[in-house]
PDB file of C-alpha atoms and ligand atoms in Angstrom:
ATOM      1  CA  UNK A   1       4.394  -1.340  31.074  1.00 81.00           C
ATOM      2  CA  UNK A   2       1.587  -2.293  28.323  1.00 95.00           C
ATOM      3  CA  UNK A   3      -0.917  -4.770  29.156  1.00 97.00           C
ATOM      4  CA  UNK A   4      -1.611  -6.632  25.538  1.00 98.00           C
ATOM      5  CA  UNK A   5      -4.889  -8.635  24.325  1.00 98.00           C
ATOM      6  CA  UNK A   6      -4.305 -10.186  21.197  1.00 98.00           C
ATOM      7  CA  UNK A   7      -7.961 -11.415  19.385  1.00 98.00           C
ATOM      8  CA  UNK A   8      -7.784 -13.421  16.545  1.00 98.00           C
ATOM      9  CA  UNK A   9     -11.271 -13.328  14.717  1.00 98.00           C
ATOM     10  CA  UNK A  10     -12.326 -16.424  13.209  1.00 98.00           C
ATOM     11  CA  UNK A  11     -14.652 -16.147  10.082  1.00 98.00           C
ATOM     12  CA  UNK A  12     -14.816 -16.573   6.531  1.00 97.00           C
ATOM     13  CA  UNK A  13     -12.332 -15.618   4.528  1.00 97.00           C
ATOM     14  CA  UNK A  14     -12.222 -11.606   4.087  1.00 94.00           C
ATOM     15  CA  UNK A  15     -14.889 -11.403   6.911  1.00 89.00           C
ATOM     16  CA  UNK A  16     -18.550 -11.908   5.520  1.00 84.00           C
ATOM     17  CA  UNK A  17     -17.252 -10.950   1.770  1.00 90.00           C
ATOM     18  CA  UNK A  18     -16.877 -14.697   0.916  1.00 94.00           C
ATOM     19  CA  UNK A  19     -18.243 -18.108   2.353  1.00 95.00           C
ATOM     20  CA  UNK A  20     -15.292 -19.575   2.187  1.00 97.00           C
ATOM     21  CA  UNK A  21     -12.768 -20.851   5.303  1.00 98.00           C
ATOM     22  CA  UNK A  22      -9.278 -21.173   3.597  1.00 98.00           C
ATOM     23  CA  UNK A  23      -7.980 -19.194   6.205  1.00 98.00           C
ATOM     24  CA  UNK A  24      -9.554 -20.392   9.347  1.00 98.00           C
ATOM     25  CA  UNK A  25      -7.947 -23.990   8.332  1.00 98.00           C
ATOM     26  CA  UNK A  26      -5.156 -23.267   6.623  1.00 98.00           C
ATOM     27  CA  UNK A  27      -3.378 -20.453   8.636  1.00 98.00           C
ATOM     28  CA  UNK A  28      -4.230 -21.010  12.098  1.00 98.00           C
ATOM     29  CA  UNK A  29      -2.109 -23.828  12.577  1.00 98.00           C
ATOM     30  CA  UNK A  30       0.670 -20.701  11.488  1.00 98.00           C
ATOM     31  CA  UNK A  31      -0.933 -18.299  14.327  1.00 98.00           C
ATOM     32  CA  UNK A  32      -0.885 -21.145  16.610  1.00 98.00           C
ATOM     33  CA  UNK A  33       3.173 -21.963  16.111  1.00 98.00           C
ATOM     34  CA  UNK A  34       4.065 -18.188  15.809  1.00 98.00           C
ATOM     35  CA  UNK A  35       2.266 -17.659  19.350  1.00 98.00           C
ATOM     36  CA  UNK A  36       4.045 -20.507  20.795  1.00 98.00           C
ATOM     37  CA  UNK A  37       7.150 -19.395  19.269  1.00 98.00           C
ATOM     38  CA  UNK A  38       6.502 -16.180  21.663  1.00 97.00           C
ATOM     39  CA  UNK A  39       5.253 -17.902  24.686  1.00 97.00           C
ATOM     40  CA  UNK A  40       1.860 -16.264  23.829  1.00 97.00           C
ATOM     41  CA  UNK A  41      -1.450 -17.071  24.232  1.00 98.00           C
ATOM     42  CA  UNK A  42      -4.313 -15.507  22.713  1.00 98.00           C
ATOM     43  CA  UNK A  43      -8.527 -15.069  22.710  1.00 98.00           C
ATOM     44  CA  UNK A  44      -9.842 -16.753  19.464  1.00 98.00           C
ATOM     45  CA  UNK A  45     -13.575 -15.318  18.625  1.00 98.00           C
ATOM     46  CA  UNK A  46     -14.940 -17.936  16.763  1.00 98.00           C
ATOM     47  CA  UNK A  47     -18.370 -17.212  14.378  1.00 98.00           C
ATOM     48  CA  UNK A  48     -20.985 -19.814  15.712  1.00 98.00           C
ATOM     49  CA  UNK A  49     -20.601 -20.865  11.379  1.00 98.00           C
ATOM     50  CA  UNK A  50     -17.064 -21.314  11.503  1.00 98.00           C
ATOM     51  CA  UNK A  51     -17.287 -24.044  14.983  1.00 97.00           C
ATOM     52  CA  UNK A  52     -19.973 -25.713  12.669  1.00 98.00           C
ATOM     53  CA  UNK A  53     -17.556 -26.085   9.611  1.00 98.00           C
ATOM     54  CA  UNK A  54     -14.993 -26.941  11.499  1.00 98.00           C
ATOM     55  CA  UNK A  55     -14.831 -28.022  14.709  1.00 97.00           C
ATOM     56  CA  UNK A  56     -11.700 -29.397  15.001  1.00 97.00           C
ATOM     57  CA  UNK A  57      -9.850 -25.961  14.502  1.00 98.00           C
ATOM     58  CA  UNK A  58     -11.818 -25.124  17.748  1.00 98.00           C
ATOM     59  CA  UNK A  59     -10.237 -27.918  19.362  1.00 97.00           C
ATOM     60  CA  UNK A  60      -6.719 -27.212  18.194  1.00 98.00           C
ATOM     61  CA  UNK A  61      -7.165 -23.837  19.696  1.00 98.00           C
ATOM     62  CA  UNK A  62      -8.109 -25.024  22.997  1.00 98.00           C
ATOM     63  CA  UNK A  63      -5.657 -27.652  23.071  1.00 98.00           C
ATOM     64  CA  UNK A  64      -3.023 -25.035  22.652  1.00 98.00           C
ATOM     65  CA  UNK A  65      -4.046 -23.187  25.694  1.00 98.00           C
ATOM     66  CA  UNK A  66      -5.697 -20.191  24.187  1.00 98.00           C
ATOM     67  CA  UNK A  67      -9.555 -19.170  25.279  1.00 98.00           C
ATOM     68  CA  UNK A  68     -12.469 -19.681  23.071  1.00 98.00           C
ATOM     69  CA  UNK A  69     -14.672 -16.968  22.323  1.00 98.00           C
ATOM     70  CA  UNK A  70     -17.551 -15.684  20.434  1.00 98.00           C
ATOM     71  CA  UNK A  71     -17.868 -13.641  17.199  1.00 98.00           C
ATOM     72  CA  UNK A  72     -21.578 -13.845  16.564  1.00 98.00           C
ATOM     73  CA  UNK A  73     -23.339 -16.432  14.231  1.00 98.00           C
ATOM     74  CA  UNK A  74     -22.252 -15.751  10.653  1.00 96.00           C
ATOM     75  CA  UNK A  75     -20.407 -12.328  11.329  1.00 96.00           C
ATOM     76  CA  UNK A  76     -23.649 -10.526  11.273  1.00 95.00           C
ATOM     77  CA  UNK A  77     -24.009  -6.540  12.642  1.00 97.00           C
ATOM     78  CA  UNK A  78     -24.940  -7.243  15.814  1.00 97.00           C
ATOM     79  CA  UNK A  79     -24.868  -3.607  17.150  1.00 97.00           C
ATOM     80  CA  UNK A  80     -24.978   0.169  15.810  1.00 95.00           C
ATOM     81  CA  UNK A  81     -23.274  -0.156  12.164  1.00 94.00           C
ATOM     82  CA  UNK A  82     -20.126   2.773  11.853  1.00 92.00           C
ATOM     83  CA  UNK A  83     -20.428   2.670   8.444  1.00 88.00           C
ATOM     84  CA  UNK A  84     -21.467   1.031   5.462  1.00 85.00           C
ATOM     85  CA  UNK A  85     -20.869  -2.675   4.398  1.00 83.00           C
ATOM     86  CA  UNK A  86     -22.891  -3.738   1.222  1.00 80.00           C
ATOM     87  CA  UNK A  87     -25.661  -6.586   1.883  1.00 78.00           C
ATOM     88  CA  UNK A  88     -25.075  -5.914   5.176  1.00 82.00           C
ATOM     89  CA  UNK A  89     -28.432  -5.318   7.553  1.00 89.00           C
ATOM     90  CA  UNK A  90     -28.137  -5.082  11.133  1.00 94.00           C
ATOM     91  CA  UNK A  91     -30.067  -7.375  13.599  1.00 96.00           C
ATOM     92  CA  UNK A  92     -33.122  -5.311  15.394  1.00 96.00           C
ATOM     93  CA  UNK A  93     -31.962  -4.773  18.850  1.00 95.00           C
ATOM     94  CA  UNK A  94     -34.825  -7.200  20.051  1.00 96.00           C
ATOM     95  CA  UNK A  95     -33.220 -10.223  17.969  1.00 97.00           C
ATOM     96  CA  UNK A  96     -29.834  -9.749  19.782  1.00 98.00           C
ATOM     97  CA  UNK A  97     -29.966 -11.813  22.647  1.00 98.00           C
ATOM     98  CA  UNK A  98     -31.508 -14.853  21.124  1.00 98.00           C
ATOM     99  CA  UNK A  99     -28.974 -14.684  17.886  1.00 98.00           C
ATOM    100  CA  UNK A 100     -26.125 -14.730  20.629  1.00 98.00           C
ATOM    101  CA  UNK A 101     -27.667 -17.299  22.464  1.00 98.00           C
ATOM    102  CA  UNK A 102     -27.782 -19.681  19.656  1.00 98.00           C
ATOM    103  CA  UNK A 103     -24.219 -18.459  18.706  1.00 98.00           C
ATOM    104  CA  UNK A 104     -23.010 -19.010  22.509  1.00 98.00           C
ATOM    105  CA  UNK A 105     -24.363 -22.298  22.476  1.00 98.00           C
ATOM    106  CA  UNK A 106     -22.845 -23.450  18.988  1.00 98.00           C
ATOM    107  CA  UNK A 107     -19.312 -22.156  20.190  1.00 98.00           C
ATOM    108  CA  UNK A 108     -19.787 -24.130  23.626  1.00 98.00           C
ATOM    109  CA  UNK A 109     -20.699 -27.221  22.489  1.00 98.00           C
ATOM    110  CA  UNK A 110     -17.381 -27.271  20.146  1.00 97.00           C
ATOM    111  CA  UNK A 111     -14.690 -25.957  22.594  1.00 97.00           C
ATOM    112  CA  UNK A 112     -16.382 -28.340  25.492  1.00 97.00           C
ATOM    113  CA  UNK A 113     -16.986 -24.764  27.811  1.00 98.00           C
ATOM    114  CA  UNK A 114     -19.403 -21.625  27.712  1.00 98.00           C
ATOM    115  CA  UNK A 115     -17.575 -18.872  25.963  1.00 98.00           C
ATOM    116  CA  UNK A 116     -17.366 -15.656  28.341  1.00 98.00           C
ATOM    117  CA  UNK A 117     -15.639 -13.325  26.323  1.00 98.00           C
ATOM    118  CA  UNK A 118     -17.296 -11.713  22.692  1.00 98.00           C
ATOM    119  CA  UNK A 119     -16.266  -9.854  20.194  1.00 98.00           C
ATOM    120  CA  UNK A 120     -18.767  -8.053  18.039  1.00 98.00           C
ATOM    121  CA  UNK A 121     -18.262  -8.196  14.252  1.00 97.00           C
ATOM    122  CA  UNK A 122     -16.405  -4.821  12.768  1.00 96.00           C
ATOM    123  CA  UNK A 123     -16.434  -3.972  16.298  1.00 97.00           C
ATOM    124  CA  UNK A 124     -20.460  -2.753  15.653  1.00 97.00           C
ATOM    125  CA  UNK A 125     -21.553  -2.974  19.201  1.00 98.00           C
ATOM    126  CA  UNK A 126     -23.991  -1.521  20.986  1.00 98.00           C
ATOM    127  CA  UNK A 127     -26.015  -1.328  24.382  1.00 98.00           C
ATOM    128  CA  UNK A 128     -28.676  -3.891  23.356  1.00 98.00           C
ATOM    129  CA  UNK A 129     -25.529  -6.370  22.667  1.00 98.00           C
ATOM    130  CA  UNK A 130     -24.117  -5.450  26.291  1.00 98.00           C
ATOM    131  CA  UNK A 131     -27.029  -6.188  27.652  1.00 98.00           C
ATOM    132  CA  UNK A 132     -27.470  -9.338  26.059  1.00 98.00           C
ATOM    133  CA  UNK A 133     -24.119 -10.391  26.851  1.00 98.00           C
ATOM    134  CA  UNK A 134     -24.567  -9.615  30.597  1.00 98.00           C
ATOM    135  CA  UNK A 135     -27.523 -11.783  30.211  1.00 98.00           C
ATOM    136  CA  UNK A 136     -26.271 -14.619  28.430  1.00 98.00           C
ATOM    137  CA  UNK A 137     -22.957 -14.669  31.430  1.00 98.00           C
ATOM    138  CA  UNK A 138     -20.308 -13.238  29.599  1.00 98.00           C
ATOM    139  CA  UNK A 139     -17.643 -12.088  31.252  1.00 98.00           C
ATOM    140  CA  UNK A 140     -15.608  -9.606  28.950  1.00 98.00           C
ATOM    141  CA  UNK A 141     -17.073  -8.026  25.379  1.00 98.00           C
ATOM    142  CA  UNK A 142     -13.685  -6.366  22.878  1.00 98.00           C
ATOM    143  CA  UNK A 143     -15.588  -4.626  21.005  1.00 98.00           C
ATOM    144  CA  UNK A 144     -15.017  -1.082  21.989  1.00 98.00           C
ATOM    145  CA  UNK A 145     -13.919   0.844  18.919  1.00 97.00           C
ATOM    146  CA  UNK A 146     -11.434   3.544  20.702  1.00 96.00           C
ATOM    147  CA  UNK A 147     -11.187   5.235  16.848  1.00 95.00           C
ATOM    148  CA  UNK A 148     -14.643   5.556  17.039  1.00 95.00           C
ATOM    149  CA  UNK A 149     -15.814   7.083  20.866  1.00 96.00           C
ATOM    150  CA  UNK A 150     -12.103   8.296  21.404  1.00 95.00           C
ATOM    151  CA  UNK A 151     -13.403   8.193  25.098  1.00 96.00           C
ATOM    152  CA  UNK A 152     -12.493   5.402  26.830  1.00 97.00           C
ATOM    153  CA  UNK A 153      -8.936   4.201  27.357  1.00 97.00           C
ATOM    154  CA  UNK A 154      -8.631   1.215  29.928  1.00 97.00           C
ATOM    155  CA  UNK A 155     -11.315  -1.722  30.268  1.00 98.00           C
ATOM    156  CA  UNK A 156     -14.257  -0.640  32.463  1.00 98.00           C
ATOM    157  CA  UNK A 157     -18.110  -1.858  33.500  1.00 98.00           C
ATOM    158  CA  UNK A 158     -20.369  -0.430  30.890  1.00 98.00           C
ATOM    159  CA  UNK A 159     -23.548   1.392  31.445  1.00 98.00           C
ATOM    160  CA  UNK A 160     -26.799  -0.548  30.943  1.00 98.00           C
ATOM    161  CA  UNK A 161     -28.246   2.559  29.381  1.00 98.00           C
ATOM    162  CA  UNK A 162     -25.131   3.610  27.307  1.00 98.00           C
ATOM    163  CA  UNK A 163     -22.148   0.633  26.589  1.00 98.00           C
ATOM    164  CA  UNK A 164     -19.853   3.559  25.723  1.00 98.00           C
ATOM    165  CA  UNK A 165     -19.804   4.736  28.937  1.00 98.00           C
ATOM    166  CA  UNK A 166     -18.839   3.868  32.744  1.00 98.00           C
ATOM    167  CA  UNK A 167     -21.846   1.876  34.839  1.00 98.00           C
ATOM    168  CA  UNK A 168     -22.521  -0.924  37.351  1.00 98.00           C
ATOM    169  CA  UNK A 169     -22.645  -3.875  34.646  1.00 98.00           C
ATOM    170  CA  UNK A 170     -20.590  -6.581  35.733  1.00 98.00           C
ATOM    171  CA  UNK A 171     -19.176  -7.619  32.010  1.00 98.00           C
ATOM    172  CA  UNK A 172     -15.948  -5.852  31.677  1.00 98.00           C
ATOM    173  CA  UNK A 173     -15.470  -4.140  28.179  1.00 98.00           C
ATOM    174  CA  UNK A 174     -12.028  -3.776  26.361  1.00 98.00           C
ATOM    175  CA  UNK A 175     -11.516  -0.569  24.298  1.00 98.00           C
ATOM    176  CA  UNK A 176      -9.298  -1.717  21.177  1.00 98.00           C
ATOM    177  CA  UNK A 177      -5.987   0.361  20.208  1.00 98.00           C
ATOM    178  CA  UNK A 178      -6.369   3.464  18.478  1.00 97.00           C
ATOM    179  CA  UNK A 179      -3.562   6.304  18.224  1.00 97.00           C
ATOM    180  CA  UNK A 180      -5.386   8.923  19.614  1.00 96.00           C
ATOM    181  CA  UNK A 181      -2.130  11.316  19.756  1.00 96.00           C
ATOM    182  CA  UNK A 182      -2.550  11.541  16.040  1.00 95.00           C
ATOM    183  CA  UNK A 183      -4.875  14.131  13.677  1.00 92.00           C
ATOM    184  CA  UNK A 184      -6.870  11.681  11.717  1.00 92.00           C
ATOM    185  CA  UNK A 185      -7.768  12.037   8.325  1.00 92.00           C
ATOM    186  CA  UNK A 186     -10.825  10.154   7.948  1.00 89.00           C
ATOM    187  CA  UNK A 187     -14.454  10.842   8.978  1.00 86.00           C
ATOM    188  CA  UNK A 188     -14.619   8.066  10.780  1.00 85.00           C
ATOM    189  CA  UNK A 189     -11.084   8.278  12.244  1.00 89.00           C
ATOM    190  CA  UNK A 190     -10.513   4.840  10.925  1.00 89.00           C
ATOM    191  CA  UNK A 191      -6.805   5.521  10.004  1.00 91.00           C
ATOM    192  CA  UNK A 192      -6.399   5.732  13.818  1.00 94.00           C
ATOM    193  CA  UNK A 193      -7.354   2.107  14.048  1.00 93.00           C
ATOM    194  CA  UNK A 194      -4.082  -0.922  14.150  1.00 90.00           C
ATOM    195  CA  UNK A 195      -6.286  -2.828  11.394  1.00 91.00           C
ATOM    196  CA  UNK A 196      -5.066  -3.705   8.962  1.00 93.00           C
ATOM    197  CA  UNK A 197      -2.025  -1.371   9.509  1.00 94.00           C
ATOM    198  CA  UNK A 198       0.222  -4.462  10.386  1.00 96.00           C
ATOM    199  CA  UNK A 199       0.523  -6.015   7.105  1.00 96.00           C
ATOM    200  CA  UNK A 200      -0.523  -2.835   4.797  1.00 96.00           C
ATOM    201  CA  UNK A 201       2.020  -0.735   5.952  1.00 96.00           C
ATOM    202  CA  UNK A 202       4.671  -2.833   8.080  1.00 97.00           C
ATOM    203  CA  UNK A 203       4.614  -3.791  11.540  1.00 97.00           C
ATOM    204  CA  UNK A 204       7.279  -0.779  12.128  1.00 97.00           C
ATOM    205  CA  UNK A 205       4.792   1.652  10.910  1.00 97.00           C
ATOM    206  CA  UNK A 206       1.937   0.350  13.736  1.00 97.00           C
ATOM    207  CA  UNK A 207       4.608   0.121  16.300  1.00 97.00           C
ATOM    208  CA  UNK A 208       5.151   4.027  15.739  1.00 97.00           C
ATOM    209  CA  UNK A 209       1.627   4.725  16.217  1.00 97.00           C
ATOM    210  CA  UNK A 210       1.490   2.268  19.573  1.00 97.00           C
ATOM    211  CA  UNK A 211       4.456   3.977  20.790  1.00 97.00           C
ATOM    212  CA  UNK A 212       2.885   7.546  19.761  1.00 97.00           C
ATOM    213  CA  UNK A 213      -0.445   6.093  21.887  1.00 97.00           C
ATOM    214  CA  UNK A 214       2.030   4.991  24.856  1.00 97.00           C
ATOM    215  CA  UNK A 215       2.904   8.455  24.980  1.00 97.00           C
ATOM    216  CA  UNK A 216      -0.406   9.524  25.150  1.00 97.00           C
ATOM    217  CA  UNK A 217      -1.253   7.365  27.701  1.00 97.00           C
ATOM    218  CA  UNK A 218       1.778   8.098  29.531  1.00 96.00           C
ATOM    219  CA  UNK A 219       0.875  11.985  29.751  1.00 96.00           C
ATOM    220  CA  UNK A 220      -2.046  11.126  30.935  1.00 96.00           C
ATOM    221  CA  UNK A 221      -1.206   8.648  33.642  1.00 96.00           C
ATOM    222  CA  UNK A 222      -2.764   6.182  32.563  1.00 96.00           C
ATOM    223  CA  UNK A 223      -1.228   2.141  32.256  1.00 96.00           C
ATOM    224  CA  UNK A 224      -1.436   1.751  28.407  1.00 97.00           C
ATOM    225  CA  UNK A 225      -3.692  -0.813  27.148  1.00 98.00           C
ATOM    226  CA  UNK A 226      -3.710  -2.322  24.015  1.00 98.00           C
ATOM    227  CA  UNK A 227      -6.202  -4.513  22.455  1.00 98.00           C
ATOM    228  CA  UNK A 228      -5.803  -5.814  18.897  1.00 98.00           C
ATOM    229  CA  UNK A 229      -8.019  -7.713  16.427  1.00 98.00           C
ATOM    230  CA  UNK A 230      -6.746  -9.799  13.700  1.00 98.00           C
ATOM    231  CA  UNK A 231      -8.183 -12.765  11.462  1.00 98.00           C
ATOM    232  CA  UNK A 232      -6.546 -16.017  10.435  1.00 98.00           C
ATOM    233  CA  UNK A 233      -7.296 -15.019   6.481  1.00 98.00           C
ATOM    234  CA  UNK A 234      -5.173 -12.394   6.470  1.00 98.00           C
ATOM    235  CA  UNK A 235      -2.271 -15.110   6.549  1.00 98.00           C
ATOM    236  CA  UNK A 236      -3.182 -17.141   4.281  1.00 98.00           C
ATOM    237  CA  UNK A 237      -3.276 -15.846   0.016  1.00 97.00           C
ATOM    238  CA  UNK A 238      -6.753 -14.021  -0.487  1.00 96.00           C
ATOM    239  CA  UNK A 239      -7.557 -13.762  -3.805  1.00 93.00           C
ATOM    240  CA  UNK A 240      -7.056  -9.797  -5.606  1.00 91.00           C
ATOM    241  CA  UNK A 241     -10.001  -8.609  -7.499  1.00 92.00           C
ATOM    242  CA  UNK A 242     -13.320  -9.870  -7.957  1.00 95.00           C
ATOM    243  CA  UNK A 243     -14.530 -13.364  -5.662  1.00 94.00           C
ATOM    244  CA  UNK A 244     -17.239 -15.196  -7.465  1.00 94.00           C
ATOM    245  CA  UNK A 245     -19.746 -17.449  -5.981  1.00 92.00           C
ATOM    246  CA  UNK A 246     -23.437 -18.078  -5.821  1.00 90.00           C
ATOM    247  CA  UNK A 247     -24.936 -15.789  -8.383  1.00 90.00           C
ATOM    248  CA  UNK A 248     -22.618 -12.788  -8.435  1.00 90.00           C
ATOM    249  CA  UNK A 249     -18.851 -11.801  -7.252  1.00 92.00           C
ATOM    250  CA  UNK A 250     -17.269  -9.348  -5.188  1.00 91.00           C
ATOM    251  CA  UNK A 251     -14.406  -6.834  -4.829  1.00 93.00           C
ATOM    252  CA  UNK A 252     -13.293  -6.121  -1.761  1.00 92.00           C
ATOM    253  CA  UNK A 253     -11.311  -2.633  -1.593  1.00 91.00           C
ATOM    254  CA  UNK A 254      -7.270  -3.401  -2.606  1.00 93.00           C
ATOM    255  CA  UNK A 255      -6.112  -2.432   0.774  1.00 93.00           C
ATOM    256  CA  UNK A 256      -8.576  -5.475   2.438  1.00 93.00           C
ATOM    257  CA  UNK A 257      -6.592  -8.142   0.913  1.00 95.00           C
ATOM    258  CA  UNK A 258      -3.278  -6.574   0.613  1.00 97.00           C
ATOM    259  CA  UNK A 259      -0.375  -8.638   1.893  1.00 97.00           C
ATOM    260  CA  UNK A 260      -2.510 -11.250   3.163  1.00 98.00           C
ATOM    261  CA  UNK A 261      -0.388 -14.523   3.477  1.00 98.00           C
ATOM    262  CA  UNK A 262       3.642 -14.820   3.687  1.00 98.00           C
ATOM    263  CA  UNK A 263       4.159 -10.764   4.688  1.00 98.00           C
ATOM    264  CA  UNK A 264       1.499 -10.607   7.221  1.00 98.00           C
ATOM    265  CA  UNK A 265       3.115 -13.672   9.023  1.00 98.00           C
ATOM    266  CA  UNK A 266       6.445 -12.016   8.914  1.00 98.00           C
ATOM    267  CA  UNK A 267       4.931  -8.745   9.851  1.00 98.00           C
ATOM    268  CA  UNK A 268       2.936 -10.361  13.247  1.00 98.00           C
ATOM    269  CA  UNK A 269       6.261 -12.147  13.843  1.00 98.00           C
ATOM    270  CA  UNK A 270       8.113  -8.818  13.970  1.00 98.00           C
ATOM    271  CA  UNK A 271       4.763  -7.020  15.998  1.00 98.00           C
ATOM    272  CA  UNK A 272       5.062  -9.661  18.711  1.00 98.00           C
ATOM    273  CA  UNK A 273       9.316  -9.270  19.170  1.00 98.00           C
ATOM    274  CA  UNK A 274       8.816  -5.243  19.279  1.00 98.00           C
ATOM    275  CA  UNK A 275       5.954  -5.477  21.484  1.00 98.00           C
ATOM    276  CA  UNK A 276       7.954  -7.961  24.013  1.00 97.00           C
ATOM    277  CA  UNK A 277      10.975  -5.796  23.554  1.00 96.00           C
ATOM    278  CA  UNK A 278       8.920  -2.795  24.777  1.00 94.00           C
ATOM    279  CA  UNK A 279       7.742  -5.125  27.685  1.00 95.00           C
ATOM    280  CA  UNK A 280       4.404  -5.692  27.047  1.00 97.00           C
ATOM    281  CA  UNK A 281       2.433  -8.401  29.236  1.00 97.00           C
ATOM    282  CA  UNK A 282      -0.027 -10.525  27.171  1.00 98.00           C
ATOM    283  CA  UNK A 283      -3.391 -11.546  28.289  1.00 98.00           C
ATOM    284  CA  UNK A 284      -6.192 -13.589  27.322  1.00 98.00           C
ATOM    285  CA  UNK A 285      -9.745 -11.583  27.668  1.00 98.00           C
ATOM    286  CA  UNK A 286     -11.213 -13.541  30.256  1.00 98.00           C
ATOM    287  CA  UNK A 287      -8.009 -12.882  31.934  1.00 98.00           C
ATOM    288  CA  UNK A 288      -8.482  -8.864  32.081  1.00 97.00           C
ATOM    289  CA  UNK A 289     -11.930  -9.526  33.722  1.00 95.00           C
ATOM    290  CA  UNK A 290     -10.579 -11.484  36.583  1.00 89.00           C
ATOM    291  CA  UNK A 291      -8.060  -9.408  37.235  1.00 81.00           C
ATOM    292  CA  UNK A 292     -11.142  -6.559  37.294  1.00 66.00           C
ATOM    293  CA  UNK A 293     -12.864  -8.274  39.672  1.00 60.00           C
TER     294      UNK A 293
HETATM  295 ZN1   ZN B 301     -14.881 -10.506  12.498  1.00 67.44          ZN
END
């Protein structure tokens, strides 16, 4: 039996690449319908900016019984960058707690309760970030990129001196799925990650990796824990090629926007059905912390 946490990261279209919220506004209702049909609740991690501009979306998510979490203020890098992103510079460690406090307060106001679950944009977490989340009263952080650190397989209490190790902090760190059973061809191991396989290669291709990882866990006598991330903008058609705004244009790599829209919806539906077939149990991030305490 596998425990599954679905995290839906609510941000501008194509992450920080654009200032638009077409995906958030148009595709969140589609995701809510789909989850409802499968009888699944998830955790929606909102940036403070998305909440300020579209508080009505937060209300719909909350009223449908899902958890409202936080995903930074502007989708900025709050931890350690693992690879380069054009035009993005990380916050200084001493800036992190105040920035997260501002984001948390904005999300809390729209949600009607304080968020207790967090996810770092692009899974760029850090020790300073996790300590700041602990100080702000967070119960879980779903930022650990398994593809990169490859050590923690199941939820754990991180160490105050190194967030990637087990320690004595109260917050629970949730590792994000990677297929550790495969040989990576990528210098960073990004091909082991779940994203964006479900829409670029299809749900069965992702399921092949999930099955490989489940066997990997079985070999180590570890109960599989599967934490995934998706984005509303993936479920709405995204522009191909250059996207112009302000004083210039950005051109995301083709895979970033490939199959966004109806194809992604179809594959997500299929993925959920296949996970249920394998007996997966679905949890919100905050429920994992309640279980651990
Ligand atoms: Zn994000």
